[in-house]
C-alpha positions as a printed NumPy array, in Angstrom:
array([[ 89.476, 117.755,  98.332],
       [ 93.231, 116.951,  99.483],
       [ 93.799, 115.609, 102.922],
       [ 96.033, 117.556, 105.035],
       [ 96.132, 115.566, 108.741],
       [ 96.447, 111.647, 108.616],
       [ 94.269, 109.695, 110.721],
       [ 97.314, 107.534, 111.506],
       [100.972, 108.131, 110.967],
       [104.184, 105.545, 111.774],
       [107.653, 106.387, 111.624],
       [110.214, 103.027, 110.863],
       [114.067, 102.884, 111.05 ],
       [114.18 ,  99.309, 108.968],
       [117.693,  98.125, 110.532],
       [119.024,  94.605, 109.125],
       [116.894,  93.069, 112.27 ],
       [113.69 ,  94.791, 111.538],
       [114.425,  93.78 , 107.718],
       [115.261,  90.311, 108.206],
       [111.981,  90.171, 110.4  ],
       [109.583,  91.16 , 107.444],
       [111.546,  89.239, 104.824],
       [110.931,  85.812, 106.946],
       [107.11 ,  86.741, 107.592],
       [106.486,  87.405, 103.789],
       [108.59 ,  85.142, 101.8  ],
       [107.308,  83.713,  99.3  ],
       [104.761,  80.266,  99.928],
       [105.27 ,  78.892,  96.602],
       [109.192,  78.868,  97.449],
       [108.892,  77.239, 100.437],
       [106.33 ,  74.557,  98.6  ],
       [108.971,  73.955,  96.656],
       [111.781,  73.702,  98.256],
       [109.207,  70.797, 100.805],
       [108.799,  69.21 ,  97.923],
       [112.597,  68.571,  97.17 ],
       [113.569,  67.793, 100.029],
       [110.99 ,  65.037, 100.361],
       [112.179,  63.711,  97.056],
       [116.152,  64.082,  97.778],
       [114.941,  62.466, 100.976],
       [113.181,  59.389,  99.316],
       [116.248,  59.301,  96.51 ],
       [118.688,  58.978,  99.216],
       [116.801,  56.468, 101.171],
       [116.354,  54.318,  98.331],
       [120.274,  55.023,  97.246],
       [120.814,  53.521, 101.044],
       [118.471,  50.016, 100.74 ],
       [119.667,  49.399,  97.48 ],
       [122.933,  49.876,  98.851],
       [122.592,  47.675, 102.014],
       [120.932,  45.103,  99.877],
       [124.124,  44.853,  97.572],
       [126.273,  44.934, 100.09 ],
       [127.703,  48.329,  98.975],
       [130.195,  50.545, 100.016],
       [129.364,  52.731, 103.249],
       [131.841,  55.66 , 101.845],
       [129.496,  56.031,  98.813],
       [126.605,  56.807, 101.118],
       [128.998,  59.088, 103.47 ],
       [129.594,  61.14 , 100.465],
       [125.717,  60.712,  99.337],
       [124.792,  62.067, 102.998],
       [127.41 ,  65.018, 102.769],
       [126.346,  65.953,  99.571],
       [122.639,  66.033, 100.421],
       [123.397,  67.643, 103.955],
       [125.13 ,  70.705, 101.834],
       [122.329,  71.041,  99.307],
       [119.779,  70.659, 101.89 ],
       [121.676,  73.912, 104.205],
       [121.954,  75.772, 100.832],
       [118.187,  75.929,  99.757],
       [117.143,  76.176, 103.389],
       [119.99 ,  78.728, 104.986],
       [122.317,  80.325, 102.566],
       [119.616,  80.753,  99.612],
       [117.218,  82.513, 101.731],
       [119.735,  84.756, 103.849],
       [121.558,  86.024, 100.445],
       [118.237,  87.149,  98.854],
       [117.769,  89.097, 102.287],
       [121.317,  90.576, 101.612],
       [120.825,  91.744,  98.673],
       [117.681,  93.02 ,  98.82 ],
       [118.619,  94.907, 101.58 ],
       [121.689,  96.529,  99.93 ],
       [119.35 ,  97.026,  97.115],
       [116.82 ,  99.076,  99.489],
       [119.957, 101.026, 101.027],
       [121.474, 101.671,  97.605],
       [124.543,  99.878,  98.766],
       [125.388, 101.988, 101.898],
       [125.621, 101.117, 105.593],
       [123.003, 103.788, 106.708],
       [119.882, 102.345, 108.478],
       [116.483, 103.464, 106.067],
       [113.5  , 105.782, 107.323],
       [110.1  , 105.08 , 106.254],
       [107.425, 107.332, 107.083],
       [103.973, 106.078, 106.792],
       [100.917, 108.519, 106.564],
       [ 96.993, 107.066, 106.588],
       [ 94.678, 108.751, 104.92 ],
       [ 90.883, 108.046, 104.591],
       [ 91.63 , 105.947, 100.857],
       [ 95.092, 105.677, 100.578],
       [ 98.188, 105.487, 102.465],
       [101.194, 107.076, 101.703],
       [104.69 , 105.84 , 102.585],
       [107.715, 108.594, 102.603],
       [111.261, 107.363, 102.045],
       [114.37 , 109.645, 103.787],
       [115.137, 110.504, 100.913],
       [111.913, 112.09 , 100.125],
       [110.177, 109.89 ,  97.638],
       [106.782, 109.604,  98.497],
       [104.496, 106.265,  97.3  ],
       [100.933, 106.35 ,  97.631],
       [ 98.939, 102.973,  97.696],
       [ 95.125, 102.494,  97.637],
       [ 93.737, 100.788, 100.628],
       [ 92.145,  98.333,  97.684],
       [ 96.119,  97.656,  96.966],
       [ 96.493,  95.972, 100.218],
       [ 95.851,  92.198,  99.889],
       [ 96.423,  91.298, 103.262],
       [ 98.199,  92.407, 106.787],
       [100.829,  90.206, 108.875],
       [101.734,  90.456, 112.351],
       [105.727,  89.702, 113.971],
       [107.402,  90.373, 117.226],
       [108.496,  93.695, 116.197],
       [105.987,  94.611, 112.929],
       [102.948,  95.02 , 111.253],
       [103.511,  94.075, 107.611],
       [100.986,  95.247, 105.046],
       [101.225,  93.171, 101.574],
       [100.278,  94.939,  98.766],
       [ 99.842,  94.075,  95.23 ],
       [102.535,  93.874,  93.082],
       [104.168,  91.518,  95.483],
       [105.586,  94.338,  97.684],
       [105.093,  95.144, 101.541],
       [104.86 ,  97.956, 103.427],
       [106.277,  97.656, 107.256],
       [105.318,  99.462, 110.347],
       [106.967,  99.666, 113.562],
       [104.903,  98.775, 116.277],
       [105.941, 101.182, 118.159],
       [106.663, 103.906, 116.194],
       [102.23 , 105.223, 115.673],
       [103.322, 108.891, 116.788],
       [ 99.638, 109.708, 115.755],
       [ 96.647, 106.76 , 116.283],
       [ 97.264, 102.948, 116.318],
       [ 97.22 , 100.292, 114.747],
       [ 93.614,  99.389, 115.324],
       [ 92.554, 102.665, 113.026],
       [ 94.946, 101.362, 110.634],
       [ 92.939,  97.889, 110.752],
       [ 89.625,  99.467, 110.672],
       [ 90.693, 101.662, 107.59 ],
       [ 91.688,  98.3  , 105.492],
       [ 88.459,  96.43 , 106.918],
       [ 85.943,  99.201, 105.469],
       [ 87.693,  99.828, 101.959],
       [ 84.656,  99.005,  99.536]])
């Protein structure tokens, strides 16, 4: 039998904020492992690059540069690296327009279903859902096939988020 009423239903506007929100709440752990993990070891590199050099007596301008250089790589993976992928993913999700997206997001008894404004509708088992995220402004759900599916918290025009939560608890 088709469901007709959702138990729970959010409407999203996913401006650059909103987006930029999610994207920082779900990126991915094994990047930021990683990029820990370098930075200890650039870190390490460069203080043994400045012992060895205050043991030789060494020029000071060689570690200047050494300190600029690793300063730059350092804002790179940590600032620009993260904030381009945003970008572009964003464009990506707009299709390379300035409009602002619409998501509409229906919950059914087994399955969700998430409406784009341009009609495309996505449904997603409630055994798809891996796991559920709180920010200031969202509840993220992440889903398998490492995608996400944000909801406003404000934008439940029918239930809360607390049906949504009990749906996803009782799912077996």
């Amino acid at each position: 039998m088709l469901e007709i009423t959702p138990i729970s239903e959010n409407h999203i506007r996913i401006s650059r904020a909103y987006f930029d929100e999610g994207m920082r709440a779900v990126e991915n752990k094994s990047y930021k492992k990683s990029v820990k993990k370098l930075t200890c070891f650039l870190l390490l590199l460069y203080l043994a690059v400045a012992l060895w050099l205050w043991y030789t007596g060494g020029s000071l301008i060689f570690l200047l540069g050494e300190s600029i250089f690793l300063g730059a790589l350092l804002f790179w993976l940590l600032v620009m690296l993260p904030g381009t992928r945003r970008r572009s993913k964003y464009r990506a999700m707009t299709q390379g327009g300035d409009g602002i997206c619409e998501r509409t997001v229906r919950f059914y008894r087994d399955h969700l279903v998430v409406i784009a404004n341009t009609g495309k509708e996505t449904t997603i088992s409630y055994n798809d859902v891996l796991s559920w995220q709180e920010t200031q402004n969202l509840y993220i759900l992440n889903c398998n096939h490492n995608s996400s599916v944000m909801l406003d918290k404000n934008g439940f025009v029918v239930g809360e988020f607390q049906m949504v939560e009990a749906l996803l608890k009782n799912r077996d």
